[in-house]
mmCIF file of C-alpha atoms in Angstrom:
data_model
loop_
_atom_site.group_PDB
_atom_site.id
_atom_site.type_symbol
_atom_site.label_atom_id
_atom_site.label_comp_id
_atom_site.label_asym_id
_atom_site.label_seq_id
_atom_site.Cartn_x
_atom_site.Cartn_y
_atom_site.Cartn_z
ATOM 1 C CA UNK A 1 128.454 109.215 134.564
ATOM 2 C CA UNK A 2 128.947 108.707 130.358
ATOM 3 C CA UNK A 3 126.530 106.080 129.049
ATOM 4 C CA UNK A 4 128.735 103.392 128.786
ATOM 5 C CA UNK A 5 126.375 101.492 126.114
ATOM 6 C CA UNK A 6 126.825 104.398 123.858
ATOM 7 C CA UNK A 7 130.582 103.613 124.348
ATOM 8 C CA UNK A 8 133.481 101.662 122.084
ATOM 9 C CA UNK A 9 136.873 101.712 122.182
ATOM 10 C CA UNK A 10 139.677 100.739 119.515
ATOM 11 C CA UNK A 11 142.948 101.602 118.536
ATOM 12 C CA UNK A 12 144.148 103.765 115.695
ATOM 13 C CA UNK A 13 147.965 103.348 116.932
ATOM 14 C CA UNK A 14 150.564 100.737 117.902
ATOM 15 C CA UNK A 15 154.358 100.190 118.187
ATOM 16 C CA UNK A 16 154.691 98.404 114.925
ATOM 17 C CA UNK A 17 158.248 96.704 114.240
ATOM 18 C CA UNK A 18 158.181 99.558 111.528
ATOM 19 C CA UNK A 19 157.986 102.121 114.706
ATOM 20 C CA UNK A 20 154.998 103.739 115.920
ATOM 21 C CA UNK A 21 151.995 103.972 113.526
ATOM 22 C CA UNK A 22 148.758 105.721 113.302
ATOM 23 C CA UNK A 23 145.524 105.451 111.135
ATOM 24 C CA UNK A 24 144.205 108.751 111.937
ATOM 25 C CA UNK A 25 145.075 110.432 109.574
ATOM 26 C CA UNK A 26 143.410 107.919 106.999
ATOM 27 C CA UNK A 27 140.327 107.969 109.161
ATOM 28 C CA UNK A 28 139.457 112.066 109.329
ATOM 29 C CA UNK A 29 140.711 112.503 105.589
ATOM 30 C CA UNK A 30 136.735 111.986 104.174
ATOM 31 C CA UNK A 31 135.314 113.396 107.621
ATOM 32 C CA UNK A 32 132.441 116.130 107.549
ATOM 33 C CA UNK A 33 134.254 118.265 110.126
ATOM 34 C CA UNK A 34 137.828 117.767 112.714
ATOM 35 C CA UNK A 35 138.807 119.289 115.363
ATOM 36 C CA UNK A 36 142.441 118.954 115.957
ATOM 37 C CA UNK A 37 144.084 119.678 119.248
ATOM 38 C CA UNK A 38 147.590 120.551 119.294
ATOM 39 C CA UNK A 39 150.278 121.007 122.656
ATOM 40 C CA UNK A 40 152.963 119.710 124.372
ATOM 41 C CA UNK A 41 152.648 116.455 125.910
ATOM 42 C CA UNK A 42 151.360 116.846 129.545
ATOM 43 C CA UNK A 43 148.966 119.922 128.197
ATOM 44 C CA UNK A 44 145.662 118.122 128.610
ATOM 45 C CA UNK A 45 144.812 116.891 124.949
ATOM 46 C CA UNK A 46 144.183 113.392 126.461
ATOM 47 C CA UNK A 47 141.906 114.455 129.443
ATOM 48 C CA UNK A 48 140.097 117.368 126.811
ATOM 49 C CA UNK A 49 139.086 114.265 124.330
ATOM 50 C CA UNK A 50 137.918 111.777 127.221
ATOM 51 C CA UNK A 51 135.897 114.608 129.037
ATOM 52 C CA UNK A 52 134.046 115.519 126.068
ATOM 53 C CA UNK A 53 133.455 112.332 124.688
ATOM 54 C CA UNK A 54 132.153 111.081 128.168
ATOM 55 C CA UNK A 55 129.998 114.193 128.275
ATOM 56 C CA UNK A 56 128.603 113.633 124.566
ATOM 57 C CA UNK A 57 128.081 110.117 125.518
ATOM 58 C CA UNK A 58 125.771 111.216 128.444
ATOM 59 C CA UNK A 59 123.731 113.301 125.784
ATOM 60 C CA UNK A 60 122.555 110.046 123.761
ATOM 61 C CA UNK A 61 125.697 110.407 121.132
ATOM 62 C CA UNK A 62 127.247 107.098 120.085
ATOM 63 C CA UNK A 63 130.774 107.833 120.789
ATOM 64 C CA UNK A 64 134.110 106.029 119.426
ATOM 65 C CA UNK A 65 137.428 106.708 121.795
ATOM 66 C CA UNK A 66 140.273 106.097 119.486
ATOM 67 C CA UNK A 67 142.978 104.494 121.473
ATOM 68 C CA UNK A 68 146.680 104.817 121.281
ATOM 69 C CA UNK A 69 149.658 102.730 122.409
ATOM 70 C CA UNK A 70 151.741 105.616 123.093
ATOM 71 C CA UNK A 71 149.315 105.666 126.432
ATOM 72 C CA UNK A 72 146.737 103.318 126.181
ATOM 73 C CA UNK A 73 145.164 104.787 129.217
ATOM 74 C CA UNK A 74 144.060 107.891 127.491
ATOM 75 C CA UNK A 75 142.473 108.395 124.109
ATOM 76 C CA UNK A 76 144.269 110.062 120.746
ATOM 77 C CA UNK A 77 140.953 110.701 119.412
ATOM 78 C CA UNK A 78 136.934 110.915 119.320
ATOM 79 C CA UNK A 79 134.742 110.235 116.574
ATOM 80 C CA UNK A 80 130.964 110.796 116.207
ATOM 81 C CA UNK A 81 128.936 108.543 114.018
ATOM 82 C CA UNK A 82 125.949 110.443 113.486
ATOM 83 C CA UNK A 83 127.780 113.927 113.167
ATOM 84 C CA UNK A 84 130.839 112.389 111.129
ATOM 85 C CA UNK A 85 133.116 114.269 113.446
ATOM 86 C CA UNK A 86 136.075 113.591 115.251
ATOM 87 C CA UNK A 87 138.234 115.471 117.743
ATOM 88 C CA UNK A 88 142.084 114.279 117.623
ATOM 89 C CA UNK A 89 145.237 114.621 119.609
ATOM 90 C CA UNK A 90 146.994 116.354 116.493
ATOM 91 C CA UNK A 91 150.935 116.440 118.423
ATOM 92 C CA UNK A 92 151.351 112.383 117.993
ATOM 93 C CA UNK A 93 153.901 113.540 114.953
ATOM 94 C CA UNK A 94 151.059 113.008 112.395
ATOM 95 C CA UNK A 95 151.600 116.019 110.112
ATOM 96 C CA UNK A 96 147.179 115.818 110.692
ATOM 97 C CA UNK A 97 146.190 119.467 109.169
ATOM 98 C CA UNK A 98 142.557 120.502 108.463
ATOM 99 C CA UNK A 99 142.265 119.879 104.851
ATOM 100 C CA UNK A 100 139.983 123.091 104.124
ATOM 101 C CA UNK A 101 140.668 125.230 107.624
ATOM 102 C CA UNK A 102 137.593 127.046 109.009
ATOM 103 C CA UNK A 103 135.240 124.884 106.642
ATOM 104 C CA UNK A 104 135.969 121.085 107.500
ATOM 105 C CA UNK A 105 138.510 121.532 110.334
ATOM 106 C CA UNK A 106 139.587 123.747 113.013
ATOM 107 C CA UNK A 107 143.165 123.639 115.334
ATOM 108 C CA UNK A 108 143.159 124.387 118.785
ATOM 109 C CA UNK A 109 146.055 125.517 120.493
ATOM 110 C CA UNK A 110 147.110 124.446 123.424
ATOM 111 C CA UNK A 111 149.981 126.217 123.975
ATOM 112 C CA UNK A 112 147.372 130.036 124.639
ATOM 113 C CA UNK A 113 146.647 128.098 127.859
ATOM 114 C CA UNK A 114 150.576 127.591 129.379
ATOM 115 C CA UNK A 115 152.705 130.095 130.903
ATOM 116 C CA UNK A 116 155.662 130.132 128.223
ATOM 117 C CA UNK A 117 157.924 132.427 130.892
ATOM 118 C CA UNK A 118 157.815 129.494 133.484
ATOM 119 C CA UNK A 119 158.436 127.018 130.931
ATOM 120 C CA UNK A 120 161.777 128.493 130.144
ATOM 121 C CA UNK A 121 163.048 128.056 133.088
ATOM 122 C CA UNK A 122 163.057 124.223 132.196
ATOM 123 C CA UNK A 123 164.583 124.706 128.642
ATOM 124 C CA UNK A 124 167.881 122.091 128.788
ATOM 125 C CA UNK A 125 165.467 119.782 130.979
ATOM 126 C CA UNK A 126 162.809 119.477 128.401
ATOM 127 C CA UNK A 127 165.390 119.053 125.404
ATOM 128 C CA UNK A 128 167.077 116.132 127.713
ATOM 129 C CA UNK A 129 163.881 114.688 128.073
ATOM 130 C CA UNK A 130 162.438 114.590 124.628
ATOM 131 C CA UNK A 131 165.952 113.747 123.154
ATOM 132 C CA UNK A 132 166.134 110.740 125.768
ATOM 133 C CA UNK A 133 162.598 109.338 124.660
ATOM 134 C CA UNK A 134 163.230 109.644 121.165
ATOM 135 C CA UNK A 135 166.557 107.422 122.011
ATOM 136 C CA UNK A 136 164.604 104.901 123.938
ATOM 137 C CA UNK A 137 161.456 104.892 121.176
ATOM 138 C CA UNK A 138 164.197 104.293 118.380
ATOM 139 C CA UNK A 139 165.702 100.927 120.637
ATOM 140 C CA UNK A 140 162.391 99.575 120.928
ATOM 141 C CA UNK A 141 162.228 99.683 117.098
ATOM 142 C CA UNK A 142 164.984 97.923 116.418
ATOM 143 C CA UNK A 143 163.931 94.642 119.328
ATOM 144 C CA UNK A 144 160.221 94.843 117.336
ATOM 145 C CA UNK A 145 161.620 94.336 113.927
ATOM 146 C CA UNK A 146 163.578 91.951 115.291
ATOM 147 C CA UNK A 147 160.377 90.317 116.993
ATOM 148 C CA UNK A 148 158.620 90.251 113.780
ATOM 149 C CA UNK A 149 161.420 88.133 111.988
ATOM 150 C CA UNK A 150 161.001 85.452 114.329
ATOM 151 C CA UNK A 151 157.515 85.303 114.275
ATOM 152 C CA UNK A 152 157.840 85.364 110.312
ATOM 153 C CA UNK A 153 160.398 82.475 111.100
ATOM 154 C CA UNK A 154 157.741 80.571 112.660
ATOM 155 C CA UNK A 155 155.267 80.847 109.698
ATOM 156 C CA UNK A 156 157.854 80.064 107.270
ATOM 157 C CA UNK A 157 158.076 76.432 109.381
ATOM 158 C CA UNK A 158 154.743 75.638 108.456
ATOM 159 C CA UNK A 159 153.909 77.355 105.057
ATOM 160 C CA UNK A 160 155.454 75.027 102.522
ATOM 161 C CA UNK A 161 152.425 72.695 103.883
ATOM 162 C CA UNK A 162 149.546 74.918 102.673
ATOM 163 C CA UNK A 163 147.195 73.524 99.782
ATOM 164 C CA UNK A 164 146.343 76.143 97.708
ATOM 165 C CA UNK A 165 143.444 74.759 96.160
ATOM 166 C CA UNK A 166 142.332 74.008 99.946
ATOM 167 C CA UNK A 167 142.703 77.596 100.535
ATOM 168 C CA UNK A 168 140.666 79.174 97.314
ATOM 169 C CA UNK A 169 138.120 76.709 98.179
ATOM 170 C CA UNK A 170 138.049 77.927 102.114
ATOM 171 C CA UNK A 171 137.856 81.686 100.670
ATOM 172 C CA UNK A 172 135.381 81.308 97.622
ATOM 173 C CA UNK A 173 133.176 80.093 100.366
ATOM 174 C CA UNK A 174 133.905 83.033 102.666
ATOM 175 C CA UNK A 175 133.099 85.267 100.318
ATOM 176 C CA UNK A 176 129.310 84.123 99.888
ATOM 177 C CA UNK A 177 128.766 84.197 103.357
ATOM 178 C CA UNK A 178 130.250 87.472 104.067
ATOM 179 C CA UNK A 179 128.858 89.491 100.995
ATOM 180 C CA UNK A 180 127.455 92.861 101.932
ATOM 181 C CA UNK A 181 127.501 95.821 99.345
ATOM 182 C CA UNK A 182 128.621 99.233 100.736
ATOM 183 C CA UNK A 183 131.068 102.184 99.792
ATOM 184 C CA UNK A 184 133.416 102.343 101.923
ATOM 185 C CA UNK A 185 136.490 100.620 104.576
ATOM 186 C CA UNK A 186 138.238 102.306 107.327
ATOM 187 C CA UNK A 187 141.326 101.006 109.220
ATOM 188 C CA UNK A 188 142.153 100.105 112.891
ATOM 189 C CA UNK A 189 144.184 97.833 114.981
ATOM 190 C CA UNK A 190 143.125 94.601 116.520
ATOM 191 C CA UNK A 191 145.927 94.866 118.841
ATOM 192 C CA UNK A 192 148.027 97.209 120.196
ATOM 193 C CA UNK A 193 151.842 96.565 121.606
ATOM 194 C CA UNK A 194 152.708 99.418 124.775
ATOM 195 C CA UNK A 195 154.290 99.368 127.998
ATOM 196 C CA UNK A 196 151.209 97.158 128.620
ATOM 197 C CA UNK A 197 152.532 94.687 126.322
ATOM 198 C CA UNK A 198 150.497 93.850 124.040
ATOM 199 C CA UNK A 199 146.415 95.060 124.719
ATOM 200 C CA UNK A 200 143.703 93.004 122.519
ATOM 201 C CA UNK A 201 140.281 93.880 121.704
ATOM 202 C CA UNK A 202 139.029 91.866 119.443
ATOM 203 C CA UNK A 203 136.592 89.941 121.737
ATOM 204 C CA UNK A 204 135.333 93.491 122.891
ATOM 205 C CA UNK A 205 135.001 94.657 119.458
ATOM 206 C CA UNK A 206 133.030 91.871 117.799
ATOM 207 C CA UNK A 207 131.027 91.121 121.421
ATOM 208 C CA UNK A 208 127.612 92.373 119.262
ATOM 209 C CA UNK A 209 128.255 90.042 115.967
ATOM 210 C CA UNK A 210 125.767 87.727 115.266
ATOM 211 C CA UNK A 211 128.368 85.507 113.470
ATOM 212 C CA UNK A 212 132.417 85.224 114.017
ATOM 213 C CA UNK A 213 134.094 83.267 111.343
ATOM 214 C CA UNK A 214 137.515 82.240 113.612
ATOM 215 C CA UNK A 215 140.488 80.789 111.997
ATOM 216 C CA UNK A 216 142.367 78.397 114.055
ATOM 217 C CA UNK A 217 145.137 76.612 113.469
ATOM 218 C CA UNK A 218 149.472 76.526 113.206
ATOM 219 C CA UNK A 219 151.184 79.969 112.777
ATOM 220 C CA UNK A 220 151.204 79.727 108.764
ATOM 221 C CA UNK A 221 148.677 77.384 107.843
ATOM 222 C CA UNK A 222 146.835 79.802 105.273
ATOM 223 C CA UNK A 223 144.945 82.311 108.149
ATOM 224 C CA UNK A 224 146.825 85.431 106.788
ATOM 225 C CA UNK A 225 146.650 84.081 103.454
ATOM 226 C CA UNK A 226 142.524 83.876 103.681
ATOM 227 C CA UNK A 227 142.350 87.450 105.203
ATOM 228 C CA UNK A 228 144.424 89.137 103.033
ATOM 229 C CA UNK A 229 142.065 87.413 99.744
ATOM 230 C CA UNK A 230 138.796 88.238 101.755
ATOM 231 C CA UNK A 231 140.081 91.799 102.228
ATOM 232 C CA UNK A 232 140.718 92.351 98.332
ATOM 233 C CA UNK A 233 137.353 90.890 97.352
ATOM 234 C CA UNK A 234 135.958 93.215 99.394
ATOM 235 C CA UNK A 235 137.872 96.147 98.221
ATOM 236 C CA UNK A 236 137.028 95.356 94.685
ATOM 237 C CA UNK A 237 132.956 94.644 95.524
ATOM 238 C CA UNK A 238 133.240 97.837 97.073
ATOM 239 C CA UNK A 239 132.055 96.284 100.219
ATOM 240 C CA UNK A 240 131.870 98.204 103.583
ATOM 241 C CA UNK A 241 134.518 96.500 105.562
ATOM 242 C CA UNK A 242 136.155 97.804 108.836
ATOM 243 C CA UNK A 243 139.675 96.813 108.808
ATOM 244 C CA UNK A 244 141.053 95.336 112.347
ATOM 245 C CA UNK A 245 145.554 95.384 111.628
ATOM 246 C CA UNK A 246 148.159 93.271 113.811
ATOM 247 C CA UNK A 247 149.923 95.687 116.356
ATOM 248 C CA UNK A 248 153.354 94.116 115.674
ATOM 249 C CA UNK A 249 153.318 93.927 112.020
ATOM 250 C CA UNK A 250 150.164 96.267 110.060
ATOM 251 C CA UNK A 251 150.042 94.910 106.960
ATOM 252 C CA UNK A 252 148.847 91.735 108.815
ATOM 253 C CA UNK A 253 144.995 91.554 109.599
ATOM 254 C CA UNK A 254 143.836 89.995 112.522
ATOM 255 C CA UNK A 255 140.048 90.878 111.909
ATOM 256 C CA UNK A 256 137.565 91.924 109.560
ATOM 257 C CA UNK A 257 134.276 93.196 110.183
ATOM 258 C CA UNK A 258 131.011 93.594 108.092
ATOM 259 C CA UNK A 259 128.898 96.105 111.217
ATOM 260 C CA UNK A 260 125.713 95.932 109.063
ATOM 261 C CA UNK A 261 125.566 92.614 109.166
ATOM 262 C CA UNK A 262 127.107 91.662 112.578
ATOM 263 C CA UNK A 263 129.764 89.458 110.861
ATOM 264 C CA UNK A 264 133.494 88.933 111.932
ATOM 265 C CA UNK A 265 135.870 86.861 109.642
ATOM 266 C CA UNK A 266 139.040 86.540 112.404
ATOM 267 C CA UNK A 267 142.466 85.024 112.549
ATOM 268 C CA UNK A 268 142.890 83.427 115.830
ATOM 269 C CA UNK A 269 146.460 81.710 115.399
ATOM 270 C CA UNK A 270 147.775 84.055 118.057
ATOM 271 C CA UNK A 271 144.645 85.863 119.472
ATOM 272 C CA UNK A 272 143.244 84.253 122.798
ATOM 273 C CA UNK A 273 139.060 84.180 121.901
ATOM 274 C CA UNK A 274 136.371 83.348 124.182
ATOM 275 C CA UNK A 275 134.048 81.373 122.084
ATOM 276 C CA UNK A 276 130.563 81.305 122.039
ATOM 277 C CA UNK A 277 127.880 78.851 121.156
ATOM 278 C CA UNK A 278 127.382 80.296 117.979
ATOM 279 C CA UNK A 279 130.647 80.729 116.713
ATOM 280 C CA UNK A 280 132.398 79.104 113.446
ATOM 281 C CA UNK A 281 135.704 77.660 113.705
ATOM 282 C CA UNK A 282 137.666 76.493 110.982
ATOM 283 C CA UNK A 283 140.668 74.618 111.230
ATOM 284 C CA UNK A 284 143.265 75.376 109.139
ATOM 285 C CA UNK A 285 145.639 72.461 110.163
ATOM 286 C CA UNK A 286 143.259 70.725 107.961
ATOM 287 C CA UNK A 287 144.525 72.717 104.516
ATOM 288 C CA UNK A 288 148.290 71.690 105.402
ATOM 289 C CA UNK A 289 150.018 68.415 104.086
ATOM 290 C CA UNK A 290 150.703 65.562 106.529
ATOM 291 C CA UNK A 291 153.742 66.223 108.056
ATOM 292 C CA UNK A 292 156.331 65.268 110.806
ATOM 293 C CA UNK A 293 154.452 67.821 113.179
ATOM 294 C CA UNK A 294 156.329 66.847 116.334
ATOM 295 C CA UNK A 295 159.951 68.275 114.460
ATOM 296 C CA UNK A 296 157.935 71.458 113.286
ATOM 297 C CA UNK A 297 156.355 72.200 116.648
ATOM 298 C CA UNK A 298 159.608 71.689 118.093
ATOM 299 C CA UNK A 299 161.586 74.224 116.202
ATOM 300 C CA UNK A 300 158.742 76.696 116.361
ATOM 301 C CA UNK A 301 159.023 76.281 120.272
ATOM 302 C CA UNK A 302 162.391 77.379 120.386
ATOM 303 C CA UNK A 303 161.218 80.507 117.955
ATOM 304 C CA UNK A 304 158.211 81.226 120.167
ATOM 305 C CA UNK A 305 160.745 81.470 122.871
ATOM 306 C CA UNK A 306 162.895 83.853 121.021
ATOM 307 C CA UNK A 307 160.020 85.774 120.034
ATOM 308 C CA UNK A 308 158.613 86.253 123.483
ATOM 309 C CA UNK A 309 161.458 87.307 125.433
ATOM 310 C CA UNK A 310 162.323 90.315 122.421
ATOM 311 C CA UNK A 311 158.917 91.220 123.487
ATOM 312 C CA UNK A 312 159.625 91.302 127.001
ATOM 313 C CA UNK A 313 162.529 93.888 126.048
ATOM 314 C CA UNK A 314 160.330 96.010 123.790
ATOM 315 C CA UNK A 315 158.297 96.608 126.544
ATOM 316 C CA UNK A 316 160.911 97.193 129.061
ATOM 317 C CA UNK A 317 162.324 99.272 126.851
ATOM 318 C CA UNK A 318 158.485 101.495 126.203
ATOM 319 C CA UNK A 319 158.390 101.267 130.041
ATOM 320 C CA UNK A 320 161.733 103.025 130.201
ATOM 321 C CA UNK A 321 160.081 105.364 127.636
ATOM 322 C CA UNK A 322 157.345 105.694 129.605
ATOM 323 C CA UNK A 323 158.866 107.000 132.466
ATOM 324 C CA UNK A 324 160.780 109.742 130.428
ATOM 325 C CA UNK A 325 157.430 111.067 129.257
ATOM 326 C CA UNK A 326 155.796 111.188 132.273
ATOM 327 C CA UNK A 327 158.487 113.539 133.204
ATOM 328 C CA UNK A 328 158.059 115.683 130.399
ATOM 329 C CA UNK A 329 154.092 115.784 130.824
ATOM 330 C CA UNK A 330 154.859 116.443 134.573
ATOM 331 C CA UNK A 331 156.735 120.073 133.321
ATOM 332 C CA UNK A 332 154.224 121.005 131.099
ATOM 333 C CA UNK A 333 151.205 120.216 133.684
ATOM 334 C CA UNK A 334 152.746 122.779 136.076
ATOM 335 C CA UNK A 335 152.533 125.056 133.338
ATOM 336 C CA UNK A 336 149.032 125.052 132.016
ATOM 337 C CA UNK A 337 146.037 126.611 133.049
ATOM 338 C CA UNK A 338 143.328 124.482 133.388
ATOM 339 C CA UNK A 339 140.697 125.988 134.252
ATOM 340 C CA UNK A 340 141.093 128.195 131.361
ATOM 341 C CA UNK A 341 141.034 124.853 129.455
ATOM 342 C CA UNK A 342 137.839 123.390 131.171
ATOM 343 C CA UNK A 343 136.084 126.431 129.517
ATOM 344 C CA UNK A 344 137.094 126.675 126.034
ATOM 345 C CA UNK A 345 136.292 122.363 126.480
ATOM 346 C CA UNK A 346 132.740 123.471 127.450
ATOM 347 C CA UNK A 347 132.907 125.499 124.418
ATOM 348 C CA UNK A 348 133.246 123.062 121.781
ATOM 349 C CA UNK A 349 130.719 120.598 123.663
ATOM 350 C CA UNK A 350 127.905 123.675 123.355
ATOM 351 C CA UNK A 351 129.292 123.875 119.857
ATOM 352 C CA UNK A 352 129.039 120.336 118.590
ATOM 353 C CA UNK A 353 125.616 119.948 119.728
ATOM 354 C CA UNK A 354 124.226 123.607 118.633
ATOM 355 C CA UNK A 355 125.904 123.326 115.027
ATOM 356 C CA UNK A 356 125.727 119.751 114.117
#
């Protein structure tokens, strides 16, 4: 059994209302060495990360599974703090290359490990199939970005309210209490919309801070307003930040995160968050006008509605998707060689821990 302790999981992908986005290839760009896996879907990439990382894991190595919502069951990606390595499903339609090949990266082929002659045989099938999901993928799209204007819609109810002095004050404040130098930022998502619907981690992910800074309040009332300002101090105090993105819309943050210090600044307008005793929660209603609230909450109701039942489609419709991929993973299963694949996993694992 893998040390769970030495165990955390986020995600470096969603189904964004701009499609389906990943930050990997941000987050191996200044990496000391990648391994990059490349197949069909249904070739093992998936089970090859989890395996290793469960076995690394079991070693003593602090071990990151990097999630994605194209099948938030299996990982897209391991990375290794104390090695700065990572190990990353490189077939997600990335373009991810090794930068300097042989030196700071390495591909693995899947493909040496299939029987190409039986996959022939299933030529029109698997051109159906793939042409299908790509059909059902690009629907989804289209019910997301439509999600997203609604749920701007809402925001827009409430935003001619905000007090901007109120809201420089709120963030010059912030800042002093979050300060921490460092060199550095890196980029996940908070959230992540799939066939799931929409997966959340940001209670998992800031279980070990010390100190959560959540924003509460009306969709609109300055939350995305003081995350966005925090985030740009801290890009130009060249603090070390990790970066925690919206699964619908990524240039939204939900989360920021200062590790060294065990500090989360969070934006809780739609995020569900079990709070603890020594939480601080600041509410933002507080930084908007007086208003006739009971009009406003009213027609962002009938938004909310709106908003929720496009989401119900976009996830019928990645369900539907879903389905087709399973499929496709099913013809390409029959065709690989696993055992072959076990070993050459093995491989690597005697690797990472001889060479690094």
């Amino acid at each position: 059994m893998a040390n769970r302790r030495n165990i955390r999981y986020v995600f470096t992908s969603s189904n964004t209302c701009d499609g389906f986005h990943s930050f990997i290839p941000d987050l191996v760009k200044p990496l000391q060495r990648v391994y990059i896996l490349k197949g069909a879907p249904g070739s093992g990439k998936a089970t090859f990360i989890r395996m290793l990382g469960e076995a690394l894991a079991e070693r003593g190595y602090e071990v990151d599974f990097w999630l994605s919502a194209a099948d938030p069951l299996n990982p897209e990606g391991l990375y290794l703090p104390r090695l700065d390595l990572a190990v990353i499903n490189g077939s997600l339609g990335l373009g991810v290359d090794p930068h300097y090949p042989g030196a700071t990266g390495e591909v693995i082929g899947l493909e040496q490990y299939q029987d190409r002659e039986s996959l022939r045989h299933y030529g029109s099938e698997i051109i159906s199939l793939i042409d299908r999901l790509e059909a059902e993928r690009a629907k989804v799209e289209v019910i997301l970005k439509q999600a997203a204007e609604a749920r701007g819609d809402i925001h827009r109810i409430f935003s001619p309210g905000l007090q901007p002095e109120k809201i420089r004050h709120l963030a010059d404040k912030l800042e002093a209490d979050l300060f921490q130098e460092g060199p550095a930022e890196r980029h996940f998502y908070a959230s992540s919309f799939s066939a799931e619907g929409t997966i959340n981690y940001v209670d998992d992910i800031s279980r070990s801070c010390q100190r959560r800074y959540i924003l509460k309040g009306r969709p609109g009332s300055g939350q995305s307003i003081i995350m966005t300002e925090i985030a740009e101090r801290g890009r130009r105090r060249g603090w070390y930040l990790e970066y925690y993105h919206s699964g619908l819309e990524r240039e939204s943050i939900l989360m920021l995160l200062i590790p060294s210090q065990g500090i989360a600044l969070i934006d809780a307008a739609d995020t569900e968050i079990s709070l603890r005793p020594w939480d601080v929660v600041i509410d933002m209603n507080e930084d908007l006008e007086e208003s006739d609230w009971q009009e406003k909450d009213l027609a962002a109701a009938e938004l909310k509605r709106l908003y929720e039942i496009l989401l119900i489609q976009a996830r019928e419709g990645l369900e539907s998707a879903q389905r087709t991929l399973l499929e496709l993973k099913k013809i390409y299963r029959g065709a690989t060689d696993f055992s072959r694949l076990e070993d050459r996993r093995e491989e690597l694992l005697q690797e990472i821990i001889n060479n690094h």
